[in-house]
mmCIF file of C-alpha atoms in Angstrom:
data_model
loop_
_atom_site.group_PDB
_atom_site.id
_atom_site.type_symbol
_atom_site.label_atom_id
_atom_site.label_comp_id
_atom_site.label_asym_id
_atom_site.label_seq_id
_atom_site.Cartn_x
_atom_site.Cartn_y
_atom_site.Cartn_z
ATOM 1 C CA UNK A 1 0.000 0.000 0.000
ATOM 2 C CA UNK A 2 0.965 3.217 -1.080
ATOM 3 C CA UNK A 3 2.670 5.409 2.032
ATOM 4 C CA UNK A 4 0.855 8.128 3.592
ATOM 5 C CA UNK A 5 -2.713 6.620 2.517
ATOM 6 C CA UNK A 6 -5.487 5.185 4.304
ATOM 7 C CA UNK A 7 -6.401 1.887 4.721
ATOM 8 C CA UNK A 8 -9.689 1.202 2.081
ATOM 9 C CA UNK A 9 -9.540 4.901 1.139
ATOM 10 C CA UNK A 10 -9.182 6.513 -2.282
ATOM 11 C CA UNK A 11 -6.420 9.230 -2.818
ATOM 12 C CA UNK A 12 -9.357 11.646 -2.971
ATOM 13 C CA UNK A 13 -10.840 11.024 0.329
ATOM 14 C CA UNK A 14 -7.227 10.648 2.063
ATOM 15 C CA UNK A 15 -6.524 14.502 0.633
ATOM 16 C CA UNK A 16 -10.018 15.590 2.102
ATOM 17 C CA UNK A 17 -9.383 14.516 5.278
ATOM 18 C CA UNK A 18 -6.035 15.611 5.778
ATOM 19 C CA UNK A 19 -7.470 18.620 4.611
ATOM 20 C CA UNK A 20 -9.674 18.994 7.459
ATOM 21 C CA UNK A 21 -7.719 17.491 9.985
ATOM 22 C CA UNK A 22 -4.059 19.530 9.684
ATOM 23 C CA UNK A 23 -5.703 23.295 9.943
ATOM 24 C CA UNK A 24 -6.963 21.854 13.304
ATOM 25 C CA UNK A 25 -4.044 20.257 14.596
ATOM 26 C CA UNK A 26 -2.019 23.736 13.540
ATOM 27 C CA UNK A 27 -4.297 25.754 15.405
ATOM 28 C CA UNK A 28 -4.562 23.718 18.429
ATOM 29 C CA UNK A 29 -0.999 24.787 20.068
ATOM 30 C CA UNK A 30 -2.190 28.518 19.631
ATOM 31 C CA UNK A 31 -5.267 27.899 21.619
ATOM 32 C CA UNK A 32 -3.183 26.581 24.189
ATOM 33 C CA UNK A 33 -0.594 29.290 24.263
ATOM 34 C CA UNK A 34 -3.715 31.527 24.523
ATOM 35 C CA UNK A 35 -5.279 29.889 27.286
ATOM 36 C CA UNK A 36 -2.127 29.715 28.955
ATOM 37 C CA UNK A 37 -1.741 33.429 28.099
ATOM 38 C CA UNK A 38 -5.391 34.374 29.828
ATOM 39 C CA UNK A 39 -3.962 32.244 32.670
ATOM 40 C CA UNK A 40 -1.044 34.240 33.667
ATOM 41 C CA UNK A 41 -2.973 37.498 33.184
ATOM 42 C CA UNK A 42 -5.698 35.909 35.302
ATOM 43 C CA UNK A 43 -3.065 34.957 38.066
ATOM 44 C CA UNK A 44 -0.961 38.426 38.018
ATOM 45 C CA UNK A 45 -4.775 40.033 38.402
ATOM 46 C CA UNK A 46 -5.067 38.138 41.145
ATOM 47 C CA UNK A 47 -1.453 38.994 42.685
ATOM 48 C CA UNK A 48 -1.435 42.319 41.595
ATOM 49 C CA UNK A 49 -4.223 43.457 44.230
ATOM 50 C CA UNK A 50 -2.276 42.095 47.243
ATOM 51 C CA UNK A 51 1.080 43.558 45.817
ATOM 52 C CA UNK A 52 -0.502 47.264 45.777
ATOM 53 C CA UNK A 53 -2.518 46.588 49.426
ATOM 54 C CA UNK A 54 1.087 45.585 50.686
ATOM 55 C CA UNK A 55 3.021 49.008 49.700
ATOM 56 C CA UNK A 56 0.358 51.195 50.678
ATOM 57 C CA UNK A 57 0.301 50.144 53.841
ATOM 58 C CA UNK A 58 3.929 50.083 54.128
ATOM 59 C CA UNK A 59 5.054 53.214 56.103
ATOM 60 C CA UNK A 60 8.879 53.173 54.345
ATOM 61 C CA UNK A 61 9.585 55.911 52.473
ATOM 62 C CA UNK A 62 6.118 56.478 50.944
ATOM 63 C CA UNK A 63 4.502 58.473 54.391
ATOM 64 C CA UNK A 64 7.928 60.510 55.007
ATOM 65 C CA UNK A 65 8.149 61.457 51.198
ATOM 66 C CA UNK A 66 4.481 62.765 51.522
ATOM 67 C CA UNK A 67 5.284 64.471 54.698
ATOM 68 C CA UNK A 68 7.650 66.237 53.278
ATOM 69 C CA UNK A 69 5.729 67.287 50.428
ATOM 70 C CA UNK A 70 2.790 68.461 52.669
ATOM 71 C CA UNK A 71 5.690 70.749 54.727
ATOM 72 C CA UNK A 72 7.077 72.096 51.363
ATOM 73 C CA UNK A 73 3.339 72.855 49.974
ATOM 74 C CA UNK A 74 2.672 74.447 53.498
ATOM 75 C CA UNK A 75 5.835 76.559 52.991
ATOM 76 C CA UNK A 76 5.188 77.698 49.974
ATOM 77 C CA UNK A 77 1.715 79.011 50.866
ATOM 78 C CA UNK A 78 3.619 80.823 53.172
ATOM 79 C CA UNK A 79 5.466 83.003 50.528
ATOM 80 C CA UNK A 80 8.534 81.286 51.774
ATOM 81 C CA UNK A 81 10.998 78.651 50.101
ATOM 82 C CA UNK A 82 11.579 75.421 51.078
ATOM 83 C CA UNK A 83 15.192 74.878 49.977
ATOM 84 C CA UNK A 84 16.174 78.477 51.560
ATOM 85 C CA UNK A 85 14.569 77.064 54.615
ATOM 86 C CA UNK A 86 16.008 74.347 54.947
ATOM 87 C CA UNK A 87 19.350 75.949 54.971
ATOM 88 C CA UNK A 88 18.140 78.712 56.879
ATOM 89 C CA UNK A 89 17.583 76.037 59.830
ATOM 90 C CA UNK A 90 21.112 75.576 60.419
ATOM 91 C CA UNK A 91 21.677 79.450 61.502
ATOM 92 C CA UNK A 92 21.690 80.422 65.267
ATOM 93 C CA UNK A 93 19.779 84.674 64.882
ATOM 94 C CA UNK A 94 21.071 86.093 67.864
ATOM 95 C CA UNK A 95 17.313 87.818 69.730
ATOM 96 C CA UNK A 96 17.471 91.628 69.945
ATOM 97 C CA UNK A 97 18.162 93.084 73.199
ATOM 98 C CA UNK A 98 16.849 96.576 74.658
ATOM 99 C CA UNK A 99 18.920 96.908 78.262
ATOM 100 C CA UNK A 100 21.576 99.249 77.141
ATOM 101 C CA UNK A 101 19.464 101.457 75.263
ATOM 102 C CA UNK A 102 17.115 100.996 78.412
ATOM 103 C CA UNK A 103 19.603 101.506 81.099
ATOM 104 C CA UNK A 104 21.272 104.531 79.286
ATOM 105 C CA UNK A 105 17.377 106.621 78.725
ATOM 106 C CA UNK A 106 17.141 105.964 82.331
ATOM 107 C CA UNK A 107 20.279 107.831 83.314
ATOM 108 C CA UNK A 108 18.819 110.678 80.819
ATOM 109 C CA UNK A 109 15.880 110.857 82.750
ATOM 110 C CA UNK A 110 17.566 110.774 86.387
ATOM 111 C CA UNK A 111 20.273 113.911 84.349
ATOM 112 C CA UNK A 112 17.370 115.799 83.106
ATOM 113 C CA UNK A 113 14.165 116.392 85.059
ATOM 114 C CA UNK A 114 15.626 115.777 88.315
ATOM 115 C CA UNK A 115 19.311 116.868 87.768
ATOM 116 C CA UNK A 116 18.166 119.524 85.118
ATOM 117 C CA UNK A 117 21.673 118.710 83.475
ATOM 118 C CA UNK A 118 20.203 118.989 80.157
ATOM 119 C CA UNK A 119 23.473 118.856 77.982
ATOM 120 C CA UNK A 120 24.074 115.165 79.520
ATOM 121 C CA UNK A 121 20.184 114.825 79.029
ATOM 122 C CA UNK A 122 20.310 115.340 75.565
ATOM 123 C CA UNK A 123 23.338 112.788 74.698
ATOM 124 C CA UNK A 124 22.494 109.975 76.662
ATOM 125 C CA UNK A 125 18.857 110.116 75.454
ATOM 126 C CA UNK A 126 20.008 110.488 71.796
ATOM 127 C CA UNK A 127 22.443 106.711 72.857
ATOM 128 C CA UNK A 128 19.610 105.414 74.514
ATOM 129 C CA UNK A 129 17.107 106.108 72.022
ATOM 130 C CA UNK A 130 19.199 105.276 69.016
ATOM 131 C CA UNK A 131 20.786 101.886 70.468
ATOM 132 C CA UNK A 132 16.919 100.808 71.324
ATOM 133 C CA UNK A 133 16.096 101.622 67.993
ATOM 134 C CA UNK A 134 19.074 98.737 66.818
ATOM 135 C CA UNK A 135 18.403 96.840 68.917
ATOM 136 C CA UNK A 136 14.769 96.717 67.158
ATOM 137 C CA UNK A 137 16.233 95.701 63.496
ATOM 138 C CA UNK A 138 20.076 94.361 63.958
ATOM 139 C CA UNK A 139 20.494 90.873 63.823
ATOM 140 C CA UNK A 140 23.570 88.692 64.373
ATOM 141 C CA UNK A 141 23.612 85.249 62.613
ATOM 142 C CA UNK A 142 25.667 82.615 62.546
ATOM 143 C CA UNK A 143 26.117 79.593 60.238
ATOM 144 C CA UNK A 144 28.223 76.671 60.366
ATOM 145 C CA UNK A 145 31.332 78.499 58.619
ATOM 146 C CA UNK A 146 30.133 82.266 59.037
ATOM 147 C CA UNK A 147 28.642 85.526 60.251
ATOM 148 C CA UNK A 148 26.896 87.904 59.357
ATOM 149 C CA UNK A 149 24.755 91.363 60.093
ATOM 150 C CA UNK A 150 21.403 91.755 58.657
ATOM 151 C CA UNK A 151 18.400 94.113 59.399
ATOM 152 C CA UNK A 152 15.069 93.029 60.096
ATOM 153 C CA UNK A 153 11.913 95.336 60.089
ATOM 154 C CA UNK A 154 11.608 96.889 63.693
ATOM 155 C CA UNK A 155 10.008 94.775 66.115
ATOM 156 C CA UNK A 156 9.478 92.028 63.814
ATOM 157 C CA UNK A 157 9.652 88.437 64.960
ATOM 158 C CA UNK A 158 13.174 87.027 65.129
ATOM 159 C CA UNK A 159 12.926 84.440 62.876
ATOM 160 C CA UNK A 160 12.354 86.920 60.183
ATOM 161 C CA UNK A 161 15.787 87.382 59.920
ATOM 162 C CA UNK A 162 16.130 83.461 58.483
ATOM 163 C CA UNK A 163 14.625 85.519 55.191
ATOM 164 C CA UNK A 164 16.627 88.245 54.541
ATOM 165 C CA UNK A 165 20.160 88.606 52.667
ATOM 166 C CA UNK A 166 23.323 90.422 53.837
ATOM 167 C CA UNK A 167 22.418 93.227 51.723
ATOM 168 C CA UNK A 168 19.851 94.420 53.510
ATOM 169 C CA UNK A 169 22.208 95.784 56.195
ATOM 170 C CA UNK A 170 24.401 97.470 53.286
ATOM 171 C CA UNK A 171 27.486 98.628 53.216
ATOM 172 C CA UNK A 172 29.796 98.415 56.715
ATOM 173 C CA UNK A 173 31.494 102.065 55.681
ATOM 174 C CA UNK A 174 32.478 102.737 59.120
ATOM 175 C CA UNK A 175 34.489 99.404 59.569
ATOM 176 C CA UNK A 176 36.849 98.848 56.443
ATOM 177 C CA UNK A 177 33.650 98.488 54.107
ATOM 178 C CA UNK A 178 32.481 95.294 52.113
ATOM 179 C CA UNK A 179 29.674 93.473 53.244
ATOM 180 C CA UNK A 180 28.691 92.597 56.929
ATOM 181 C CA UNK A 181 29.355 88.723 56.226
ATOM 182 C CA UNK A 182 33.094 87.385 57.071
ATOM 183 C CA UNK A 183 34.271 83.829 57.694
ATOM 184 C CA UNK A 184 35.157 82.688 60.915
ATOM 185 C CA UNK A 185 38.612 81.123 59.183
ATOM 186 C CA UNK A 186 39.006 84.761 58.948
ATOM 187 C CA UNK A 187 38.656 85.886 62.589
ATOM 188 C CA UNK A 188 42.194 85.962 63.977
ATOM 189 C CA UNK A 189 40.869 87.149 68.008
ATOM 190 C CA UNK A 190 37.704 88.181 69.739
ATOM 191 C CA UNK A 191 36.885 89.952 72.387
ATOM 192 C CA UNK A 192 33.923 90.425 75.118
ATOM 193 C CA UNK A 193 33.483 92.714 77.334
ATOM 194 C CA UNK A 194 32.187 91.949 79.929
ATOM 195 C CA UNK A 195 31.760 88.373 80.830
ATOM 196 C CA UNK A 196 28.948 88.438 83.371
ATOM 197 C CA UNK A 197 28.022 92.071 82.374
ATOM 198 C CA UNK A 198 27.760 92.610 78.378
ATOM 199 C CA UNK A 199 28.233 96.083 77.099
ATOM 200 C CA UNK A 200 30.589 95.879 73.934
ATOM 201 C CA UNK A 201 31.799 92.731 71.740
ATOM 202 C CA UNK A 202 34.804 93.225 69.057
ATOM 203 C CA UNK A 203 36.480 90.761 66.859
ATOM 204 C CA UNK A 204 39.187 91.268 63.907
ATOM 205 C CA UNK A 205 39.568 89.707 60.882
ATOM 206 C CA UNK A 206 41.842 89.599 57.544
ATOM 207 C CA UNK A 207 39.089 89.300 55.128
ATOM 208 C CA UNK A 208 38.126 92.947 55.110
ATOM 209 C CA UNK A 209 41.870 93.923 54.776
ATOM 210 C CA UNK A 210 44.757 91.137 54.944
ATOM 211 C CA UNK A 211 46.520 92.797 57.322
ATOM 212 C CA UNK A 212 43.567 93.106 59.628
ATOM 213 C CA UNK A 213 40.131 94.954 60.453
ATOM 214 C CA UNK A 214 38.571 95.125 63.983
ATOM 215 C CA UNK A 215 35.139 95.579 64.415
ATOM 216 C CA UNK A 216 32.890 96.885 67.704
ATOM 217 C CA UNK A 217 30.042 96.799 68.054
ATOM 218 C CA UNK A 218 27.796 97.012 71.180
ATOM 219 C CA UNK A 219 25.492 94.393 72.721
ATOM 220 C CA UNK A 220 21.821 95.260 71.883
ATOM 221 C CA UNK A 221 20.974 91.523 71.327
ATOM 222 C CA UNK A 222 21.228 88.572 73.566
ATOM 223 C CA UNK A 223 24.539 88.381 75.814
ATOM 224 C CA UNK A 224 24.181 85.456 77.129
ATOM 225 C CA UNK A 225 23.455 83.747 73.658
ATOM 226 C CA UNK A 226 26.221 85.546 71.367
ATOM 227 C CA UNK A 227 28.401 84.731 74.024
ATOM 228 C CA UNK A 228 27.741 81.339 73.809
ATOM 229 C CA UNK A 229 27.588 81.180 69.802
ATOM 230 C CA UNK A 230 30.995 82.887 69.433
ATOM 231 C CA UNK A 231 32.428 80.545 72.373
ATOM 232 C CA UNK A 232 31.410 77.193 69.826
ATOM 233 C CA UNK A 233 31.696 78.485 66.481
ATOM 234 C CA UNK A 234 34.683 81.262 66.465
ATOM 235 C CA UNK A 235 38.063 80.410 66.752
ATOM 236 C CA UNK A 236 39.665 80.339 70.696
ATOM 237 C CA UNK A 237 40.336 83.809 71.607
ATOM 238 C CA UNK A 238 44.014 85.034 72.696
ATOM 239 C CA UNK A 239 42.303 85.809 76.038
ATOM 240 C CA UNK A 240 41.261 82.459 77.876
ATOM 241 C CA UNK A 241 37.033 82.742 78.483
ATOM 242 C CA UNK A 242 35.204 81.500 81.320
ATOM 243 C CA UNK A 243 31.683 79.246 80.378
ATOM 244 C CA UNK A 244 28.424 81.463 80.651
ATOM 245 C CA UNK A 245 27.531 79.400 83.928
ATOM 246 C CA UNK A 246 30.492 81.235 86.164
ATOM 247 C CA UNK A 247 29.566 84.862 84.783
ATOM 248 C CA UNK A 248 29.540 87.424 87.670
ATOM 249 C CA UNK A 249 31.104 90.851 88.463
ATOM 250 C CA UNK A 250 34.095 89.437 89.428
ATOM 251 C CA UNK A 251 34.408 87.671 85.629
ATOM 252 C CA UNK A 252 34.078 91.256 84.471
ATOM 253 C CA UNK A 253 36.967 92.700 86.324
ATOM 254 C CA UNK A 254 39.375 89.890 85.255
ATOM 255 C CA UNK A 255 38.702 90.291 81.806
ATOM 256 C CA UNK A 256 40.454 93.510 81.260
ATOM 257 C CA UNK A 257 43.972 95.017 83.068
ATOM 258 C CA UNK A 258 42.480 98.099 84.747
ATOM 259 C CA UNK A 259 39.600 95.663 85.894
ATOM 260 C CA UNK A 260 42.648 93.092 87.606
ATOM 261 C CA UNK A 261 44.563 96.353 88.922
ATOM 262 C CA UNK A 262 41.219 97.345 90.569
ATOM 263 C CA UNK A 263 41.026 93.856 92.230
ATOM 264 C CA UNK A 264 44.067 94.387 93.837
ATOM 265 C CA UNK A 265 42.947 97.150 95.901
ATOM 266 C CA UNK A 266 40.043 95.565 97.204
ATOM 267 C CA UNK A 267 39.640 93.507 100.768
ATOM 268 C CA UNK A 268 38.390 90.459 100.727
ATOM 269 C CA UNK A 269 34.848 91.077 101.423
ATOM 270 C CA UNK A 270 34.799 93.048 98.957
ATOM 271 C CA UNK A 271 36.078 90.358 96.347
ATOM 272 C CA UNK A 272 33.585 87.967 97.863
ATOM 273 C CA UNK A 273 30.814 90.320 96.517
ATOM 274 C CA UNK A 274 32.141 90.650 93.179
ATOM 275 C CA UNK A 275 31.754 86.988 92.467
ATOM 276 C CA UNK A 276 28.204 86.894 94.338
ATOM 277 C CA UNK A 277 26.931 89.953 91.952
ATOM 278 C CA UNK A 278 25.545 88.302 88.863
ATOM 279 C CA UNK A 279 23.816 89.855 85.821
ATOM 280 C CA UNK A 280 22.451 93.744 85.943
ATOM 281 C CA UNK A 281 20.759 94.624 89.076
ATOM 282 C CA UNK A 282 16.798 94.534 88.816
ATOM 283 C CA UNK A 283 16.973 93.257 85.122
ATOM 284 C CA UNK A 284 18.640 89.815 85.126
ATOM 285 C CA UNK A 285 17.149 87.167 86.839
#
């Protein structure tokens, strides 16, 4: 028997049902790989659901990254930018502070009306008047690497200060020029006077000029704090400092000469009540 025909079957009927029989057999495998296709999709579908539950509820990195957008987006209703802010957070603003200017409007008004020394009226009111008026708008900051002066609008919150460039305290004419912004590489000694009693804080630097600019400037913000500030960030002074926590009158006499000469006239009760007297009487706690 011919090969490739069936048994009792003409050549004819063999073609016709090979005919029939192959297109079937060709597309059987595709139905398969299709039902195997709708398979997998089913199964993933069925996955899928439990894979998305599972990082939603995950707190790791999703909740802090919205977090942080919600703080930005509240920022930025604020008027104010996150990025600067962030920076800004790093910066110590040294607080305004109104005793000097205080203290010296009170002597004016002792010199005046009940001394009727008008002449010493008129300049310690114009000191007193103008250094509370500072005190108002000057800022001290300090970063991680520098400080600088800037000027606030009077009586405006302190942290206003966070939002406001160098420039807005212009030029510093009266101390070598240039902006009010040095380095603290650049600060070759500082000085306070005094520790326990603040009235006047100077530091030089070679920034300004390379062989050296001072710079004064009294304390109508914070003692206590710029004290502190200029203890951890400034280089060590040429003068060894005492900590803020042993500040009294007595600190104050040793940190000058004519303050140590003074000492040595005085008895020993007397010294004793030098290091009892802390802070200005009837406005320190």
């Amino acid at each position: 028997q011919p090969e490739g025909r069936l048994p009792g079957r003409s050549p004819r009927h063999t073609n016709m049902i090979n005919a029939l029989v192959a297109p079937q057999a060709v597309r059987a495998p595709l139905a398969l790989r299709k039902s195997a296709k709708t398979g997998s999709k089913t199964r993933a579908a069925a996955v899928a659901p439990k894979i998305v539950t599972a990082s939603s509820n995950a707190p790791i990195g999703g909740d802090k990254k919205a977090a942080r957008g919600e703080e930005a987006s509240r920022l930025q209703a604020l008027g104010k930018n996150p990025i600067v802010n962030a920076a800004a957070g790093a910066m110590d603003v040294i607080p305004g502070d109104y005793r000097i200017g205080g203290v010296l409007l009170g002597v004016a008004t002792f010199l005046g009306p009940i001394c009727h020394l008008w002449t010493q009226f008129g300049i310690h009111g114009f000191l007193g008047a103008f250094l509370a008026f500072q005190a108002s708008r000057v800022r001290f900051r300090f970063s991680d690497t520098d400080l600088d002066v800037v000027f606030i609008e009077p009586g405006a919150d302190d942290s206003t200060a966070l939002d406001v460039d160098t420039e807005s305290s212009g030029d510093n004419k009266l101390q070598g020029g240039g902006a009010n912004k040095w380095s603290f590489d650049s600060v070759t000694n500082w000085e306070f006077w005094f520790p326990g009693f603040p009235v006047l804080v100077y530091y030089k630097e070679n920034q300004t000029r390379p062989e050296g600019q001072p710079h004064f400037f009294p304390i109508i913000m914070d003692g206590k704090k710029l004290y502190e500030t200029m203890l951890a960030k400034m280089p060590e002074s040429v003068n060894k400092k005492p900590p803020v926590s042993e500040w009294n009158l007595d600190t104050a006499f040793e940190s000058t000469a004519l303050g140590r000469k003074i000492k040595e006239s005085l008895s020993e009760e007397q010294l004793k009540q030098l290091k009892e007297t802390t802070g200005f009487p009837g406005l320190d706690k």
